[in-house]
Amino acid sequence: MLYTAFIFGLISSFHCIGMCGPIAMMLPVDRTNQAKKATQIITYHLGRLTAYATIGFVFGLLGKGFFMAGLQQNLSIFIGVAMIVVVLTPEKIFAKYNFSKPVFKLISKIKTALGSQFRNKSYKSLFTIGLLNGFLPCGMVYVALFGAIAMQSESLGVLYMILFGLGTVPMMSSVVYINSFLTVPIRNRIQKAIPYVAVCIGCLFILRGLGLGIPYISPTNMSLFIQADPNCH
């Protein structure tokens, strides 16, 4: 299921252009030295990937608890359904509820710290910008975290979120070089594909939980649980 993280990151990066694109365009990179500019952009992405890995560790650890309790199979089905419900629910419904209100002060501090880093062109500042950017609220990251919690360990949770982050790198890097390489109509068409991809990934998690014996997609129930005695059949 790890490959779904990269695919979802690649597709959701078109959504990221609208949300985080302005941050990428404002990065304090060297506009005259292309080699230095490239390393600065990489540093920014390393910061984002570090944030995603940290969140992935926490949710992967939670997923490991479900796995050890023998609930991984049911959890995979639940998360698959949750992914589908979240992406198919109109945004105006979620807009009625301010889910970030409990951590509003923390988010405000992150935004303030993020703004102060744009005054400095050092690699440390670029890494910090990426790190803080990664912790800002994002619907696509929340959906990816569903996948991280469905993993069987904290290390797999980290890897899932890193692959998701790597999927967003090509598009997020492109906006730094070409601000208007995608017109609004084209961007809107691509964003319409995001729910379809998320639904497909959700279905894969459901199939994984059902244990239908399909190699790489829906392994048997036996392989999903820790057993005292090996299954030699």
PDB file of C-alpha atoms in Angstrom:
ATOM      1  CA  MET A   1       0.000   0.000   0.000  1.00  0.00           C
ATOM      2  CA  LEU A   2       3.013   2.319   0.235  1.00  0.00           C
ATOM      3  CA  TYR A   3       2.897   3.103  -3.484  1.00  0.00           C
ATOM      4  CA  THR A   4      -0.523   4.743  -2.992  1.00  0.00           C
ATOM      5  CA  ALA A   5       1.160   7.430  -0.864  1.00  0.00           C
ATOM      6  CA  PHE A   6       3.358   8.647  -3.730  1.00  0.00           C
ATOM      7  CA  ILE A   7       0.502   8.525  -6.245  1.00  0.00           C
ATOM      8  CA  PHE A   8      -1.786  10.494  -3.946  1.00  0.00           C
ATOM      9  CA  GLY A   9       0.980  13.005  -3.238  1.00  0.00           C
ATOM     10  CA  LEU A  10       1.582  13.458  -6.960  1.00  0.00           C
ATOM     11  CA  ILE A  11      -2.096  14.108  -7.700  1.00  0.00           C
ATOM     12  CA  SER A  12      -2.817  16.185  -4.590  1.00  0.00           C
ATOM     13  CA  SER A  13       0.149  18.456  -5.386  1.00  0.00           C
ATOM     14  CA  PHE A  14      -2.159  20.258  -7.835  1.00  0.00           C
ATOM     15  CA  HIS A  15      -4.293  21.157  -4.832  1.00  0.00           C
ATOM     16  CA  CYS A  16      -1.138  22.185  -2.975  1.00  0.00           C
ATOM     17  CA  ILE A  17      -0.347  24.746  -5.670  1.00  0.00           C
ATOM     18  CA  GLY A  18      -3.381  26.732  -4.602  1.00  0.00           C
ATOM     19  CA  MET A  19      -2.772  26.318  -0.856  1.00  0.00           C
ATOM     20  CA  CYS A  20       1.021  26.275  -0.463  1.00  0.00           C
ATOM     21  CA  GLY A  21       2.027  27.568  -3.905  1.00  0.00           C
ATOM     22  CA  PRO A  22       2.239  31.203  -2.713  1.00  0.00           C
ATOM     23  CA  ILE A  23       4.677  30.123   0.018  1.00  0.00           C
ATOM     24  CA  ALA A  24       6.853  28.334  -2.546  1.00  0.00           C
ATOM     25  CA  MET A  25       6.783  31.359  -4.876  1.00  0.00           C
ATOM     26  CA  MET A  26       7.909  33.639  -2.027  1.00  0.00           C
ATOM     27  CA  LEU A  27      10.852  31.465  -0.971  1.00  0.00           C
ATOM     28  CA  PRO A  28      13.963  33.620  -0.367  1.00  0.00           C
ATOM     29  CA  VAL A  29      16.077  31.729  -2.902  1.00  0.00           C
ATOM     30  CA  ASP A  30      18.971  33.006  -4.999  1.00  0.00           C
ATOM     31  CA  ARG A  31      17.513  34.074  -8.364  1.00  0.00           C
ATOM     32  CA  THR A  32      20.895  34.487 -10.052  1.00  0.00           C
ATOM     33  CA  ASN A  33      22.706  31.251  -9.167  1.00  0.00           C
ATOM     34  CA  GLN A  34      20.691  28.306 -10.508  1.00  0.00           C
ATOM     35  CA  ALA A  35      22.793  25.640  -8.743  1.00  0.00           C
ATOM     36  CA  LYS A  36      22.390  27.358  -5.393  1.00  0.00           C
ATOM     37  CA  LYS A  37      18.705  27.921  -6.083  1.00  0.00           C
ATOM     38  CA  ALA A  38      18.228  24.179  -6.651  1.00  0.00           C
ATOM     39  CA  THR A  39      19.929  23.255  -3.359  1.00  0.00           C
ATOM     40  CA  GLN A  40      17.853  25.872  -1.551  1.00  0.00           C
ATOM     41  CA  ILE A  41      14.628  24.413  -2.937  1.00  0.00           C
ATOM     42  CA  ILE A  42      15.780  20.925  -1.912  1.00  0.00           C
ATOM     43  CA  THR A  43      16.446  22.242   1.596  1.00  0.00           C
ATOM     44  CA  TYR A  44      12.907  23.640   1.728  1.00  0.00           C
ATOM     45  CA  HIS A  45      11.471  20.261   0.709  1.00  0.00           C
ATOM     46  CA  LEU A  46      13.631  18.476   3.291  1.00  0.00           C
ATOM     47  CA  GLY A  47      11.956  20.650   5.910  1.00  0.00           C
ATOM     48  CA  ARG A  48       8.497  19.662   4.632  1.00  0.00           C
ATOM     49  CA  LEU A  49       9.432  15.989   4.508  1.00  0.00           C
ATOM     50  CA  THR A  50      10.735  16.179   8.076  1.00  0.00           C
ATOM     51  CA  ALA A  51       7.377  17.584   9.211  1.00  0.00           C
ATOM     52  CA  TYR A  52       5.471  14.863   7.349  1.00  0.00           C
ATOM     53  CA  ALA A  53       7.782  12.166   8.754  1.00  0.00           C
ATOM     54  CA  THR A  54       7.220  13.446  12.297  1.00  0.00           C
ATOM     55  CA  ILE A  55       3.440  13.366  11.895  1.00  0.00           C
ATOM     56  CA  GLY A  56       3.713   9.966  10.187  1.00  0.00           C
ATOM     57  CA  PHE A  57       5.653   8.620  13.163  1.00  0.00           C
ATOM     58  CA  VAL A  58       2.899   9.648  15.593  1.00  0.00           C
ATOM     59  CA  PHE A  59       0.077   8.203  13.492  1.00  0.00           C
ATOM     60  CA  GLY A  60       2.121   5.129  12.561  1.00  0.00           C
ATOM     61  CA  LEU A  61       2.674   4.488  16.262  1.00  0.00           C
ATOM     62  CA  LEU A  62      -1.070   4.723  16.794  1.00  0.00           C
ATOM     63  CA  GLY A  63      -1.611   2.313  13.910  1.00  0.00           C
ATOM     64  CA  LYS A  64       0.890  -0.096  15.457  1.00  0.00           C
ATOM     65  CA  GLY A  65      -1.260  -0.151  18.594  1.00  0.00           C
ATOM     66  CA  PHE A  66      -4.272  -1.196  16.514  1.00  0.00           C
ATOM     67  CA  PHE A  67      -2.147  -3.829  14.766  1.00  0.00           C
ATOM     68  CA  MET A  68      -0.909  -5.327  18.033  1.00  0.00           C
ATOM     69  CA  ALA A  69      -4.512  -5.391  19.290  1.00  0.00           C
ATOM     70  CA  GLY A  70      -5.569  -7.377  16.218  1.00  0.00           C
ATOM     71  CA  LEU A  71      -7.713  -4.529  14.864  1.00  0.00           C
ATOM     72  CA  GLN A  72      -5.624  -3.723  11.801  1.00  0.00           C
ATOM     73  CA  GLN A  73      -7.980  -5.436   9.375  1.00  0.00           C
ATOM     74  CA  ASN A  74     -11.087  -3.608  10.590  1.00  0.00           C
ATOM     75  CA  LEU A  75      -9.096  -0.383  10.815  1.00  0.00           C
ATOM     76  CA  SER A  76      -8.051  -0.686   7.167  1.00  0.00           C
ATOM     77  CA  ILE A  77     -11.706  -1.017   6.127  1.00  0.00           C
ATOM     78  CA  PHE A  78     -12.745   1.908   8.342  1.00  0.00           C
ATOM     79  CA  ILE A  79      -9.977   4.154   6.978  1.00  0.00           C
ATOM     80  CA  GLY A  80     -10.831   3.237   3.384  1.00  0.00           C
ATOM     81  CA  VAL A  81     -14.461   4.224   4.000  1.00  0.00           C
ATOM     82  CA  ALA A  82     -13.361   7.405   5.836  1.00  0.00           C
ATOM     83  CA  MET A  83     -11.147   8.446   2.904  1.00  0.00           C
ATOM     84  CA  ILE A  84     -14.048   8.065   0.483  1.00  0.00           C
ATOM     85  CA  VAL A  85     -16.484   9.930   2.733  1.00  0.00           C
ATOM     86  CA  VAL A  86     -14.066  12.823   3.331  1.00  0.00           C
ATOM     87  CA  VAL A  87     -13.255  13.444  -0.336  1.00  0.00           C
ATOM     88  CA  LEU A  88     -16.871  13.092  -1.480  1.00  0.00           C
ATOM     89  CA  THR A  89     -18.287  15.392   1.189  1.00  0.00           C
ATOM     90  CA  PRO A  90     -18.790  18.940  -0.197  1.00  0.00           C
ATOM     91  CA  GLU A  91     -16.317  21.455   1.247  1.00  0.00           C
ATOM     92  CA  LYS A  92     -19.138  23.790   2.284  1.00  0.00           C
ATOM     93  CA  ILE A  93     -20.243  21.202   4.850  1.00  0.00           C
ATOM     94  CA  PHE A  94     -16.802  21.122   6.453  1.00  0.00           C
ATOM     95  CA  ALA A  95     -16.685  24.920   6.266  1.00  0.00           C
ATOM     96  CA  LYS A  96     -19.521  25.054   8.798  1.00  0.00           C
ATOM     97  CA  TYR A  97     -17.208  23.588  11.401  1.00  0.00           C
ATOM     98  CA  ASN A  98     -13.870  25.106  12.404  1.00  0.00           C
ATOM     99  CA  PHE A  99     -11.905  21.930  13.116  1.00  0.00           C
ATOM    100  CA  SER A 100      -8.708  23.898  13.692  1.00  0.00           C
ATOM    101  CA  LYS A 101     -10.261  26.140  16.367  1.00  0.00           C
ATOM    102  CA  PRO A 102      -8.902  24.057  19.312  1.00  0.00           C
ATOM    103  CA  VAL A 103      -5.344  24.596  18.034  1.00  0.00           C
ATOM    104  CA  PHE A 104      -5.933  28.062  16.550  1.00  0.00           C
ATOM    105  CA  LYS A 105      -3.331  29.724  18.820  1.00  0.00           C
ATOM    106  CA  LEU A 106      -0.718  27.135  17.869  1.00  0.00           C
ATOM    107  CA  ILE A 107      -1.457  27.598  14.155  1.00  0.00           C
ATOM    108  CA  SER A 108      -1.197  31.373  14.562  1.00  0.00           C
ATOM    109  CA  LYS A 109       2.225  30.980  16.185  1.00  0.00           C
ATOM    110  CA  ILE A 110       3.361  28.728  13.334  1.00  0.00           C
ATOM    111  CA  LYS A 111       2.217  31.286  10.749  1.00  0.00           C
ATOM    112  CA  THR A 112       3.982  34.099  12.638  1.00  0.00           C
ATOM    113  CA  ALA A 113       7.202  32.090  12.843  1.00  0.00           C
ATOM    114  CA  LEU A 114       6.851  31.164   9.170  1.00  0.00           C
ATOM    115  CA  GLY A 115       6.510  34.817   8.121  1.00  0.00           C
ATOM    116  CA  SER A 116       9.622  35.856  10.028  1.00  0.00           C
ATOM    117  CA  GLN A 117      11.771  33.279   8.200  1.00  0.00           C
ATOM    118  CA  PHE A 118      11.245  34.875   4.774  1.00  0.00           C
ATOM    119  CA  ARG A 119      13.555  37.743   5.713  1.00  0.00           C
ATOM    120  CA  ASN A 120      16.572  35.428   5.754  1.00  0.00           C
ATOM    121  CA  LYS A 121      18.073  33.566   2.772  1.00  0.00           C
ATOM    122  CA  SER A 122      20.052  31.071   4.839  1.00  0.00           C
ATOM    123  CA  TYR A 123      19.621  27.314   4.406  1.00  0.00           C
ATOM    124  CA  LYS A 124      18.477  27.116   8.012  1.00  0.00           C
ATOM    125  CA  SER A 125      15.627  29.515   7.276  1.00  0.00           C
ATOM    126  CA  LEU A 126      14.620  27.610   4.148  1.00  0.00           C
ATOM    127  CA  PHE A 127      14.568  24.340   6.092  1.00  0.00           C
ATOM    128  CA  THR A 128      12.508  26.021   8.839  1.00  0.00           C
ATOM    129  CA  ILE A 129      10.048  27.411   6.279  1.00  0.00           C
ATOM    130  CA  GLY A 130       9.536  23.920   4.891  1.00  0.00           C
ATOM    131  CA  LEU A 131       9.212  22.447   8.372  1.00  0.00           C
ATOM    132  CA  LEU A 132       6.600  24.969   9.499  1.00  0.00           C
ATOM    133  CA  ASN A 133       4.806  24.714   6.151  1.00  0.00           C
ATOM    134  CA  GLY A 134       4.484  20.960   6.694  1.00  0.00           C
ATOM    135  CA  PHE A 135       2.696  21.479  10.008  1.00  0.00           C
ATOM    136  CA  LEU A 136       0.098  23.892   8.637  1.00  0.00           C
ATOM    137  CA  PRO A 137      -3.463  22.472   8.298  1.00  0.00           C
ATOM    138  CA  CYS A 138      -4.030  20.777   4.929  1.00  0.00           C
ATOM    139  CA  GLY A 139      -6.928  18.576   3.833  1.00  0.00           C
ATOM    140  CA  MET A 140      -4.727  16.448   1.567  1.00  0.00           C
ATOM    141  CA  VAL A 141      -2.273  15.782   4.400  1.00  0.00           C
ATOM    142  CA  TYR A 142      -5.172  14.729   6.620  1.00  0.00           C
ATOM    143  CA  VAL A 143      -6.288  12.202   3.998  1.00  0.00           C
ATOM    144  CA  ALA A 144      -2.707  10.901   3.699  1.00  0.00           C
ATOM    145  CA  LEU A 145      -2.616  10.443   7.486  1.00  0.00           C
ATOM    146  CA  PHE A 146      -5.485   7.997   7.143  1.00  0.00           C
ATOM    147  CA  GLY A 147      -3.040   5.875   5.172  1.00  0.00           C
ATOM    148  CA  ALA A 148      -0.256   6.333   7.733  1.00  0.00           C
ATOM    149  CA  ILE A 149      -2.442   5.147  10.600  1.00  0.00           C
ATOM    150  CA  ALA A 150      -3.354   2.064   8.564  1.00  0.00           C
ATOM    151  CA  MET A 151       0.307   1.034   8.480  1.00  0.00           C
ATOM    152  CA  GLN A 152       1.563  -1.632  10.871  1.00  0.00           C
ATOM    153  CA  SER A 153       4.378   0.304  12.543  1.00  0.00           C
ATOM    154  CA  GLU A 154       5.751   3.745  13.201  1.00  0.00           C
ATOM    155  CA  SER A 155       8.515   3.215  10.612  1.00  0.00           C
ATOM    156  CA  LEU A 156       5.958   2.411   7.913  1.00  0.00           C
ATOM    157  CA  GLY A 157       3.910   5.419   8.998  1.00  0.00           C
ATOM    158  CA  VAL A 158       6.994   7.605   8.529  1.00  0.00           C
ATOM    159  CA  LEU A 159       7.751   6.038   5.138  1.00  0.00           C
ATOM    160  CA  TYR A 160       4.149   6.489   3.984  1.00  0.00           C
ATOM    161  CA  MET A 161       4.177  10.211   4.750  1.00  0.00           C
ATOM    162  CA  ILE A 162       7.649  10.690   3.232  1.00  0.00           C
ATOM    163  CA  LEU A 163       6.469   9.071  -0.006  1.00  0.00           C
ATOM    164  CA  PHE A 164       3.399  11.299   0.052  1.00  0.00           C
ATOM    165  CA  GLY A 165       5.673  14.330   0.469  1.00  0.00           C
ATOM    166  CA  LEU A 166       7.976  13.179  -2.338  1.00  0.00           C
ATOM    167  CA  GLY A 167       4.944  12.970  -4.606  1.00  0.00           C
ATOM    168  CA  THR A 168       4.316  16.687  -4.074  1.00  0.00           C
ATOM    169  CA  VAL A 169       7.935  17.723  -4.728  1.00  0.00           C
ATOM    170  CA  PRO A 170       7.924  17.913  -8.577  1.00  0.00           C
ATOM    171  CA  MET A 171       4.928  20.243  -8.816  1.00  0.00           C
ATOM    172  CA  MET A 172       5.852  22.338  -5.783  1.00  0.00           C
ATOM    173  CA  SER A 173       9.354  22.794  -7.210  1.00  0.00           C
ATOM    174  CA  SER A 174       8.001  23.805 -10.600  1.00  0.00           C
ATOM    175  CA  VAL A 175       6.032  26.754  -9.211  1.00  0.00           C
ATOM    176  CA  VAL A 176       9.273  28.274  -7.938  1.00  0.00           C
ATOM    177  CA  TYR A 177      10.649  28.351 -11.475  1.00  0.00           C
ATOM    178  CA  ILE A 178       7.508  29.078 -13.488  1.00  0.00           C
ATOM    179  CA  ASN A 179       4.778  30.920 -11.642  1.00  0.00           C
ATOM    180  CA  SER A 180       2.135  30.624 -14.343  1.00  0.00           C
ATOM    181  CA  PHE A 181       2.901  27.361 -16.087  1.00  0.00           C
ATOM    182  CA  LEU A 182      -0.631  26.128 -15.323  1.00  0.00           C
ATOM    183  CA  THR A 183      -3.692  28.179 -16.169  1.00  0.00           C
ATOM    184  CA  VAL A 184      -6.623  28.257 -13.750  1.00  0.00           C
ATOM    185  CA  PRO A 185      -8.918  26.166 -16.027  1.00  0.00           C
ATOM    186  CA  ILE A 186      -6.298  23.435 -16.409  1.00  0.00           C
ATOM    187  CA  ARG A 187      -5.629  23.462 -12.671  1.00  0.00           C
ATOM    188  CA  ASN A 188      -9.352  23.148 -11.948  1.00  0.00           C
ATOM    189  CA  ARG A 189      -9.669  20.165 -14.273  1.00  0.00           C
ATOM    190  CA  ILE A 190      -6.769  18.405 -12.603  1.00  0.00           C
ATOM    191  CA  GLN A 191      -8.149  19.126  -9.132  1.00  0.00           C
ATOM    192  CA  LYS A 192     -11.394  17.445 -10.164  1.00  0.00           C
ATOM    193  CA  ALA A 193      -9.409  14.218 -10.567  1.00  0.00           C
ATOM    194  CA  ILE A 194      -8.234  14.269  -6.934  1.00  0.00           C
ATOM    195  CA  PRO A 195     -11.477  12.807  -5.467  1.00  0.00           C
ATOM    196  CA  TYR A 196     -11.396   9.944  -7.991  1.00  0.00           C
ATOM    197  CA  VAL A 197      -7.823   9.059  -7.040  1.00  0.00           C
ATOM    198  CA  ALA A 198      -8.641   9.276  -3.315  1.00  0.00           C
ATOM    199  CA  VAL A 199     -11.690   7.019  -3.810  1.00  0.00           C
ATOM    200  CA  CYS A 200      -9.530   4.450  -5.635  1.00  0.00           C
ATOM    201  CA  ILE A 201      -6.991   4.512  -2.791  1.00  0.00           C
ATOM    202  CA  GLY A 202      -9.814   4.200  -0.264  1.00  0.00           C
ATOM    203  CA  CYS A 203     -11.134   1.150  -2.135  1.00  0.00           C
ATOM    204  CA  LEU A 204      -7.646  -0.396  -2.019  1.00  0.00           C
ATOM    205  CA  PHE A 205      -7.588   0.002   1.778  1.00  0.00           C
ATOM    206  CA  ILE A 206     -11.040  -1.609   1.996  1.00  0.00           C
ATOM    207  CA  LEU A 207      -9.890  -4.534  -0.155  1.00  0.00           C
ATOM    208  CA  ARG A 208      -6.772  -4.844   1.996  1.00  0.00           C
ATOM    209  CA  GLY A 209      -8.921  -5.147   5.114  1.00  0.00           C
ATOM    210  CA  LEU A 210     -11.273  -7.704   3.571  1.00  0.00           C
ATOM    211  CA  GLY A 211      -8.409 -10.198   3.148  1.00  0.00           C
ATOM    212  CA  LEU A 212      -9.622 -11.707  -0.145  1.00  0.00           C
ATOM    213  CA  GLY A 213      -6.345 -13.435  -0.903  1.00  0.00           C
ATOM    214  CA  ILE A 214      -5.400 -11.173  -3.830  1.00  0.00           C
ATOM    215  CA  PRO A 215      -1.581 -10.817  -3.909  1.00  0.00           C
ATOM    216  CA  TYR A 216      -0.279  -7.303  -3.084  1.00  0.00           C
ATOM    217  CA  ILE A 217      -3.824  -5.889  -2.948  1.00  0.00           C
ATOM    218  CA  SER A 218      -5.863  -7.949  -0.502  1.00  0.00           C
ATOM    219  CA  PRO A 219      -3.675 -10.454   1.412  1.00  0.00           C
ATOM    220  CA  THR A 220      -5.349 -13.273   3.315  1.00  0.00           C
ATOM    221  CA  ASN A 221      -6.545 -12.754   6.872  1.00  0.00           C
ATOM    222  CA  MET A 222      -3.694 -14.919   8.162  1.00  0.00           C
ATOM    223  CA  SER A 223      -1.003 -12.526   6.925  1.00  0.00           C
ATOM    224  CA  LEU A 224      -2.667  -9.509   8.539  1.00  0.00           C
ATOM    225  CA  PHE A 225      -2.369 -10.728  12.124  1.00  0.00           C
ATOM    226  CA  ILE A 226       0.427 -11.715  14.497  1.00  0.00           C
ATOM    227  CA  GLN A 227       0.114 -15.420  15.181  1.00  0.00           C
ATOM    228  CA  ALA A 228       1.527 -17.585  17.918  1.00  0.00           C
ATOM    229  CA  ASP A 229       1.850 -20.499  15.481  1.00  0.00           C
ATOM    230  CA  PRO A 230       3.088 -20.093  11.909  1.00  0.00           C
ATOM    231  CA  ASN A 231       0.609 -20.672   9.077  1.00  0.00           C
ATOM    232  CA  CYS A 232       2.202 -23.424   6.968  1.00  0.00           C
ATOM    233  CA  HIS A 233      -0.750 -24.200   4.713  1.00  0.00           C
TER     234      HIS A 233
END
